[in-house]
Short mmCIF file of C-alpha atoms and ligand atoms in Angstrom, two decimals:
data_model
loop_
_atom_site.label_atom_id
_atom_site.label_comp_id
_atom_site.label_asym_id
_atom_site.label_seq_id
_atom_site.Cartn_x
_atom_site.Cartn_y
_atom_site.Cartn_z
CA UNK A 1 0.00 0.00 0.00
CA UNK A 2 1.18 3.53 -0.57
CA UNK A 3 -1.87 5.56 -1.09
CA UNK A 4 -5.66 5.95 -0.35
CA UNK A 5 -8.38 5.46 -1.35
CA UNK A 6 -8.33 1.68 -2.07
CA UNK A 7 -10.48 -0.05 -3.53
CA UNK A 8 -10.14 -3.17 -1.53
CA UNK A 9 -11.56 -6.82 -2.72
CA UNK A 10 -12.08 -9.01 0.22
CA UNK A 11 -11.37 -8.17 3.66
CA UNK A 12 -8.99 -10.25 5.55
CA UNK A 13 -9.64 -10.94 9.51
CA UNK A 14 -6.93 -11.59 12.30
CA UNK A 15 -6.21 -14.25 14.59
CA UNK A 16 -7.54 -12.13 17.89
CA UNK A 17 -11.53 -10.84 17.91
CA UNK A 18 -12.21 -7.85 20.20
CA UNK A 19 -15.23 -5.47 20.47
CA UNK A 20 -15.58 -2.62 17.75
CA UNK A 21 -13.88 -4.71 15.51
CA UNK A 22 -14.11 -2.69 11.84
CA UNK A 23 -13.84 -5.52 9.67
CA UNK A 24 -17.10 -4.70 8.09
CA UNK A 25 -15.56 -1.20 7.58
CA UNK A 26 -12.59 -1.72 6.11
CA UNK A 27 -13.76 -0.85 2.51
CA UNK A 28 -15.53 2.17 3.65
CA UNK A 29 -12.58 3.40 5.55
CA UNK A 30 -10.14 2.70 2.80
CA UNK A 31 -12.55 4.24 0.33
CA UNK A 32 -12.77 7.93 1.96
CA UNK A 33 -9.62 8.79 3.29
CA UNK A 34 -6.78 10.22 0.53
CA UNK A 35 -3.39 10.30 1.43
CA UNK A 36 -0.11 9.15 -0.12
CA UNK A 37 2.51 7.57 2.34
CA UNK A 38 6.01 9.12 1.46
CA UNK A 39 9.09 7.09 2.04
CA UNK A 40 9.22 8.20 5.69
CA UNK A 41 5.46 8.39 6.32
CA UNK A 42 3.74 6.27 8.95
CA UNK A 43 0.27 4.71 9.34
CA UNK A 44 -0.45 5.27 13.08
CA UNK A 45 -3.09 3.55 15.07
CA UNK A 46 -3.54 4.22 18.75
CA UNK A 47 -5.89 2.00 19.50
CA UNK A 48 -5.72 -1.18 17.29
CA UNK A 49 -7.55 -3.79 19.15
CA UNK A 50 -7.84 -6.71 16.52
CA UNK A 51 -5.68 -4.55 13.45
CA UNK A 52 -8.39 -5.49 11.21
CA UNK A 53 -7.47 -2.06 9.39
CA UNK A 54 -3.98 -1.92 9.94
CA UNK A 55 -3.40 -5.44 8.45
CA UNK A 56 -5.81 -4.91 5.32
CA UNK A 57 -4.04 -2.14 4.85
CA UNK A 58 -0.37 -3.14 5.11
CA UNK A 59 1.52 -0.08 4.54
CA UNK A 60 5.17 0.06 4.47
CA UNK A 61 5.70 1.83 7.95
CA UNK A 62 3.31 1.98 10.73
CA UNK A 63 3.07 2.40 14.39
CA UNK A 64 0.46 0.45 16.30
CA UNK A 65 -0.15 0.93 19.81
CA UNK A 66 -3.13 -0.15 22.63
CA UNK A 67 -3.33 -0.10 26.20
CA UNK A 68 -4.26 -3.88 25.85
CA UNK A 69 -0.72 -5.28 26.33
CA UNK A 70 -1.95 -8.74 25.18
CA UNK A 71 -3.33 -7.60 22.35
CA UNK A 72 0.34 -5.90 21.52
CA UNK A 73 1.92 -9.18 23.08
CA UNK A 74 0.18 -11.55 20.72
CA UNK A 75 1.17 -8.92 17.77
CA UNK A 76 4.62 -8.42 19.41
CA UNK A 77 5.28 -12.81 19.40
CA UNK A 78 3.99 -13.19 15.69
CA UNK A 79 6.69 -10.20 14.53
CA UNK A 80 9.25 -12.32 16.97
CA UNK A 81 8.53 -15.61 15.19
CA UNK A 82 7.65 -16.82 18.96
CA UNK A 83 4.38 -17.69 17.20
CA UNK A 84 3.89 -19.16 13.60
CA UNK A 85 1.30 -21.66 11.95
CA UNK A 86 3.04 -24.87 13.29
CA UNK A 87 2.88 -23.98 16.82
CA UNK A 88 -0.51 -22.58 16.93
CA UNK A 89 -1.54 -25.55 15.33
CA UNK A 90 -0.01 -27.31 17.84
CA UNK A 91 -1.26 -25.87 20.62
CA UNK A 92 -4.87 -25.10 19.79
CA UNK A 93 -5.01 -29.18 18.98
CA UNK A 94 -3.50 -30.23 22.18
CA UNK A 95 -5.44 -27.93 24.52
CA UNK A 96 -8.42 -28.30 22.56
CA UNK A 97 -8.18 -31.97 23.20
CA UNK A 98 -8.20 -31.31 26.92
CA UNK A 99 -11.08 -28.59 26.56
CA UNK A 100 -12.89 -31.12 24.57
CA UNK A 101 -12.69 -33.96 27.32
CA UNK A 102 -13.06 -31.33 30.48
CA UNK A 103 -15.04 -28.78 29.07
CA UNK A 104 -15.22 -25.43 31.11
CA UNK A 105 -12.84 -26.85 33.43
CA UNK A 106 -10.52 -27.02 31.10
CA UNK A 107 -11.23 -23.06 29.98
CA UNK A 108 -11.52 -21.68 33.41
CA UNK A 109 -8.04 -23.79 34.37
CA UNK A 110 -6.16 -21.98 31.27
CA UNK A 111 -8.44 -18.34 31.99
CA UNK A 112 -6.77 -18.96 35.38
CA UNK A 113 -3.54 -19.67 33.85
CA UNK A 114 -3.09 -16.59 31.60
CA UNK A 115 -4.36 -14.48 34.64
CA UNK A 116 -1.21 -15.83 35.92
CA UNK A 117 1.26 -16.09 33.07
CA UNK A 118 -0.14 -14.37 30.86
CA UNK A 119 0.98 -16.03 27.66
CA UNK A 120 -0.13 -14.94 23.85
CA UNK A 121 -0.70 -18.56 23.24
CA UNK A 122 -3.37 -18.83 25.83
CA UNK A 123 -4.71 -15.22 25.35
CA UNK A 124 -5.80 -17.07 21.54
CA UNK A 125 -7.25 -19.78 23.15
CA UNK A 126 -9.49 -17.51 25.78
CA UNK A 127 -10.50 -15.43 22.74
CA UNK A 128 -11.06 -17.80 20.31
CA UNK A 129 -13.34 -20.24 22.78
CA UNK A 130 -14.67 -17.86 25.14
CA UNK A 131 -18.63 -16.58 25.19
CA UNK A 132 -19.31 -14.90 22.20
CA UNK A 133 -15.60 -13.86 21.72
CA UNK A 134 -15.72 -11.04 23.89
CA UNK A 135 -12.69 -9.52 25.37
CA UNK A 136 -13.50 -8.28 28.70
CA UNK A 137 -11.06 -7.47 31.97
CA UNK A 138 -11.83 -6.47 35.68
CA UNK A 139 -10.32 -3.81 37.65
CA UNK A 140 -7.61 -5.81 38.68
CA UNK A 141 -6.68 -6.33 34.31
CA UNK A 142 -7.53 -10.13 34.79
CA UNK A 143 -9.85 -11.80 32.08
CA UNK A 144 -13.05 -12.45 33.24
CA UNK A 145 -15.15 -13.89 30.05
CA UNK A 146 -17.16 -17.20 30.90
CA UNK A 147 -16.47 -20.16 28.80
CA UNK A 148 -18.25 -20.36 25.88
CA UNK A 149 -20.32 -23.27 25.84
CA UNK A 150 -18.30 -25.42 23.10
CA UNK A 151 -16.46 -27.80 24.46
CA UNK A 152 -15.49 -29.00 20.75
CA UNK A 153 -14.51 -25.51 19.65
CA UNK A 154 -11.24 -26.54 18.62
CA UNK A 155 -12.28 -29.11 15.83
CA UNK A 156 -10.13 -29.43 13.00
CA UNK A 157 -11.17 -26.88 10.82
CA UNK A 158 -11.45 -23.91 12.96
CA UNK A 159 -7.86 -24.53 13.97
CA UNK A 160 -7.00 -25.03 10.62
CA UNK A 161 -9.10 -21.24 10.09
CA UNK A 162 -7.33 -19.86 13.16
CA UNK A 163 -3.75 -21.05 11.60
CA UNK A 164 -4.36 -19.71 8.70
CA UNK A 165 -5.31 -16.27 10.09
CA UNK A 166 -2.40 -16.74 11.93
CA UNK A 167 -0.24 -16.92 8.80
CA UNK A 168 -2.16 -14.21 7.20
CA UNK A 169 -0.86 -12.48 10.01
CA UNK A 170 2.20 -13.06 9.32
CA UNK A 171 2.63 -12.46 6.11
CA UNK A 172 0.98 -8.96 6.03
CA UNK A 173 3.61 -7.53 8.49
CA UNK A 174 6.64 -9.35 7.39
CA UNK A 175 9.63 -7.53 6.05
CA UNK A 176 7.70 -4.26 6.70
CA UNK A 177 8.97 -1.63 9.42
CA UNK A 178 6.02 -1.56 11.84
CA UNK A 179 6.46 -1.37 15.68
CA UNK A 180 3.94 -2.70 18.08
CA UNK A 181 3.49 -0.86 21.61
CA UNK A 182 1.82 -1.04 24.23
CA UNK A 183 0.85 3.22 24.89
CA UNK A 184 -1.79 5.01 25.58
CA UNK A 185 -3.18 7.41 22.99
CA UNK A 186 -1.57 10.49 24.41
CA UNK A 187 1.67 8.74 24.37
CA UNK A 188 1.73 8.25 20.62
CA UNK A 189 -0.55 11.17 18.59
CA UNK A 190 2.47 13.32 19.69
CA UNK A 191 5.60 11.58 17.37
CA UNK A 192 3.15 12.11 14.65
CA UNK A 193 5.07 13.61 11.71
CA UNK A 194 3.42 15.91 9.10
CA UNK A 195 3.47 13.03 6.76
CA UNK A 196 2.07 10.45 8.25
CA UNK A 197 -1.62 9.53 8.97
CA UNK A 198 -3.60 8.72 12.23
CA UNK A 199 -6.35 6.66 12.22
CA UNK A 200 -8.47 6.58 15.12
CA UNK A 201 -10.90 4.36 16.77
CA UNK A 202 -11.92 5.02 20.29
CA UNK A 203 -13.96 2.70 22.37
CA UNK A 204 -17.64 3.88 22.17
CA UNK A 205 -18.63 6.82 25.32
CA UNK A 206 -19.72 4.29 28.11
CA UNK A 207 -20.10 1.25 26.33
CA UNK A 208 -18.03 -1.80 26.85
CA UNK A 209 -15.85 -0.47 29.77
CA UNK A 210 -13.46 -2.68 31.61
CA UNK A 211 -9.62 -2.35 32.52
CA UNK A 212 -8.51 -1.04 28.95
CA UNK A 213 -11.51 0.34 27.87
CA UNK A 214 -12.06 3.18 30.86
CA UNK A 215 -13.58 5.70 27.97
CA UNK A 216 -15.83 8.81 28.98
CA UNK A 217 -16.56 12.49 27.56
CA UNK A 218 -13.90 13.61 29.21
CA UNK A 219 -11.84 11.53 27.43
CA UNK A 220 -13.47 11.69 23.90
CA UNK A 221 -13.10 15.85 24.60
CA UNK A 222 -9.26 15.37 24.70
CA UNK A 223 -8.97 13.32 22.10
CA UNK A 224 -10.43 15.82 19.79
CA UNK A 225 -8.96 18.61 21.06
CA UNK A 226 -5.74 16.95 20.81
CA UNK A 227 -6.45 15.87 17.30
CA UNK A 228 -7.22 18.92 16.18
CA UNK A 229 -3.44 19.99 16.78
CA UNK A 230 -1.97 17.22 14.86
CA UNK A 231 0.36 18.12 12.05
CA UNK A 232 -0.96 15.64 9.61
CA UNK A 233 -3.93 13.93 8.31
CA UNK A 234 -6.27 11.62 10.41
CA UNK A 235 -9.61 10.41 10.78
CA UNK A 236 -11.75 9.27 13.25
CA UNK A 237 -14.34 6.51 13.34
CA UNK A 238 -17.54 7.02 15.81
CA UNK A 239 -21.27 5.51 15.61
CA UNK A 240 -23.40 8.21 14.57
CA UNK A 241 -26.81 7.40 15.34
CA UNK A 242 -29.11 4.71 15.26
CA UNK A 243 -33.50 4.71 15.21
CA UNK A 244 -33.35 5.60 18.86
CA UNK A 245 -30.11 7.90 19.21
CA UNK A 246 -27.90 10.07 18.09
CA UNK A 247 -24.14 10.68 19.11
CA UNK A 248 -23.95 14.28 20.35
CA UNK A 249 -20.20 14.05 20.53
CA UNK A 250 -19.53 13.27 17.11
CA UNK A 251 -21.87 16.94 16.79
CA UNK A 252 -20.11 18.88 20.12
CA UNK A 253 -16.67 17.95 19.11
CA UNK A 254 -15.92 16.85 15.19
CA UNK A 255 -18.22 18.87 13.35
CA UNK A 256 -15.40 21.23 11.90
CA UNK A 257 -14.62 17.94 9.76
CA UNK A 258 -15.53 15.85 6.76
CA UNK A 259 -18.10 13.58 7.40
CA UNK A 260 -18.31 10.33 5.48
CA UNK A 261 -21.51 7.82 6.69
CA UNK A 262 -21.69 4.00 6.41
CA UNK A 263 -24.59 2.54 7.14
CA UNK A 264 -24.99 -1.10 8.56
CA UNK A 265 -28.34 -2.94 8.36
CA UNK A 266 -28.72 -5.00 11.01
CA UNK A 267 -31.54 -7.64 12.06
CA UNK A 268 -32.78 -7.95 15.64
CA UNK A 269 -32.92 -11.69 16.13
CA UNK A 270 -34.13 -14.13 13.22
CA UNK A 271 -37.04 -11.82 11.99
CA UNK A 272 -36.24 -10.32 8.55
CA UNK A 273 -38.72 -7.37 9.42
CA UNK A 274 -37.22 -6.55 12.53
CA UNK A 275 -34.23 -4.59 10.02
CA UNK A 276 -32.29 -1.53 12.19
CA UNK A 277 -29.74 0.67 10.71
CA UNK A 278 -27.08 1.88 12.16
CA UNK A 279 -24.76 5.07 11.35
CA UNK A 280 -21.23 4.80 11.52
CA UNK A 281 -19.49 8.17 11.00
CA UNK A 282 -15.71 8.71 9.63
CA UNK A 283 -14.62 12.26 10.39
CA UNK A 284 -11.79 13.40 8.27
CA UNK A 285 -9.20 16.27 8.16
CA UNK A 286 -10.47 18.70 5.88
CA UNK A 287 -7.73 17.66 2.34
CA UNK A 288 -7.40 14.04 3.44
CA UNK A 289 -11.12 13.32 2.30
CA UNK A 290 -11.62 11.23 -0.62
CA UNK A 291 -13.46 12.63 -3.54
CA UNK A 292 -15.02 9.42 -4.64
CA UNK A 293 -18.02 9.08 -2.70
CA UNK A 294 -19.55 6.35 -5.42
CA UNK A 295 -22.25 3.66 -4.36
CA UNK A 296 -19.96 0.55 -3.09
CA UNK A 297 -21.10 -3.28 -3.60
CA UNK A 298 -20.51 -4.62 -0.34
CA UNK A 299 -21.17 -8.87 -0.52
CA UNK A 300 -23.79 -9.23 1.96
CA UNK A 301 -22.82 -11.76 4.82
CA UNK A 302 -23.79 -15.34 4.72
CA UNK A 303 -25.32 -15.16 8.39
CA UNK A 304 -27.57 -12.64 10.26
CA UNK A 305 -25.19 -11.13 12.63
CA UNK A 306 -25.85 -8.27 14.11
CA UNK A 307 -24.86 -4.99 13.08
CA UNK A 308 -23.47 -6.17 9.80
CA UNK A 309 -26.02 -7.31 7.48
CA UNK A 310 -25.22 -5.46 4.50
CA UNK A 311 -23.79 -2.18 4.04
CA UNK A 312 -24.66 0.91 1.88
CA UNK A 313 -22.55 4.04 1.43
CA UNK A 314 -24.77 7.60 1.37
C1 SAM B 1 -12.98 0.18 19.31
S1 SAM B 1 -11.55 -0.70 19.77
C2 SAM B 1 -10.58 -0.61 18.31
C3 SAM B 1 -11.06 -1.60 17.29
C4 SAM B 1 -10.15 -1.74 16.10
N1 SAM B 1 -10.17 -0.57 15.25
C5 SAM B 1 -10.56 -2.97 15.32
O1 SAM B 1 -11.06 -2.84 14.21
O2 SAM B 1 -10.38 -4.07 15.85
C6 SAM B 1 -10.75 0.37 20.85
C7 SAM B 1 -9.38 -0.07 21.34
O3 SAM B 1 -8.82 1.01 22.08
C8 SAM B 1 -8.07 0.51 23.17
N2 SAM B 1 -8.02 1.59 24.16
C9 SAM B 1 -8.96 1.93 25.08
N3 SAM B 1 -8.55 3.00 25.79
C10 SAM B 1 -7.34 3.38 25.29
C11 SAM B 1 -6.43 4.42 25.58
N4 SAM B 1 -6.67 5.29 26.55
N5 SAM B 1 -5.29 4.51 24.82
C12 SAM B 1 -5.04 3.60 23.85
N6 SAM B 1 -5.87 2.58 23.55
C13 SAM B 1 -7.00 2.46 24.25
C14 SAM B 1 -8.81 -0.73 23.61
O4 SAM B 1 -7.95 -1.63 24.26
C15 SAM B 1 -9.37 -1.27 22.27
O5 SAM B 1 -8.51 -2.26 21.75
#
């Protein structure tokens, strides 16, 4: 990659799931923003969670940061060659063989162990069998997701999906200069360099908090003040508003920017006349907003998840 907008085929996912996860947004992201990475030029992300953008995107240089230290860990072991395809194999097949005979005893013994040890290897496990593949920590930082109910998660061709995420992984970042760290957002929006971009994805005002995700106006506020002052491009991503609400912030604090809307159709259990839409909002530095603001074929998704039936530029 050297230069947005992209017009992007399929969208790859990563190994590690969180909450907020853009992978249904990739293409709408990649489609709006414009900027041209320069031989020095960075793509920075404070707060990366999965990478689902970062690693779709693969540019050249990049800095990558989250308070989520496993998150960085895991990301931190691939780029060390600690963990590759033949060892997660490995691993997900033997300690899937003891989930599948224990069951949650088996997933609360290694939830226990990570608490402990905290080792990228088990930190896949947790959030590849835990309920609903959340990623949620108490006060104290310690994982606290119940098991998720399948006992024979790990069959053979979910570790065989999970490996080849794995190596997915792998390939996107290899040979490339990106650094992984664990920071918090103010740590890292200052080394940005006018030629670089910043891509930014807070955790939603209120929702979803736990250890790493302590986000609340006061927060959001500072972010876009601080934003405001950086010397080169950026965008943020926020919801906008849904049938029931709107997002005040994304009005109080980012209306001085380009606004580019995605919306999601989304289906409240089976019912196909139950259809919501949600608003997702990209707010972009005035001169790093893509012109092209054509319709976008989106393939709609095999299964009725939630908030990602099918997606429609305005
Ligand atoms: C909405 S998620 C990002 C999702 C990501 N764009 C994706 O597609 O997977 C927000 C991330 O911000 C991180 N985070 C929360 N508070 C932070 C802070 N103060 N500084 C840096 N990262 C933070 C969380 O750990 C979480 O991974």
């Amino acid at each position: 990659m050297n230069a947005l907008p992209l017009q992007i085929g399929q969208v790859k996912v990563p190994p590690i799931k969180c909450q907020g996860i853009k992978t249904k947004l990739v293409p709408f992201i990649f489609s709006s923003i414009k900027w041209t990475a320069t031989e020095q030029a960075r793509w920075v992300e404070p707060f990366l969670g999965s990478g689902v953008v970062a690693f779709n995107l693969q540019p050249e240089r990049a800095l990558l940061t989250d308070t989520n230290l496993h998150i960085i860990r895991f990301y931190q072991a691939i780029q060390s060659g600690e963990i590759h395809q033949a060892a997660v194999r490995e691993f997900l097949f033997c300690e899937g063989e003891k989930l599948a005979r224990s069951g949650q005893d088996y997933y609360y013994e290694v939830r226990e162990r990570f608490n402990q040890f905290a080792s990228p290897f088990d930190f896949l496990f947790l959030n590849r069998s835990c309920f609903n593949g959340l990623m949620r920590f108490n006060r104290q930082g310690k994982f606290n997701v119940p098991f998720g109910h399948k006992p024979q998660r790990f069959a053979p061709t979910y570790i065989t999906k999970i490996v080849n995420q794995v190596g997915w992984a792998t390939r996107q970042m290899k040979d490339l200069d990106w650094e992984f760290r664990v920071a918090k957002w103010q740590d890292v929006v200052g080394e940005a360099q006018p030629e670089d971009f910043v891509y930014l994805d807070p955790p939603y005002i209120g929702r979803h908090t736990d250890y790493y995700n302590a986000w609340d106006d006061s927060e959001a506020m500072k972010l876009s003040a601080v934003a405001k002052s950086l010397p080169c491009g950026f965008a943020v991503s926020m919801w906008l508003e849904n049938r029931y609400r709107k997002n005040s912030h994304v009005v109080d604090c980012w209306s001085d920017f380009e606004l580019r809307v995605c919306s999601h159709f989304y289906h409240v259990g089976a019912s196909e006349s139950l259809r919501n839409e949600m608003d997702e909002a990209l707010l972009i530095k005035a001169g790093f907003a893509a012109s092209n603001r054509g319709k976008q074929a989106v393939k709609k998704p095999k299964t009725e998840v939630q908030l990602s039936l099918a997606m429609d530029m305005k």
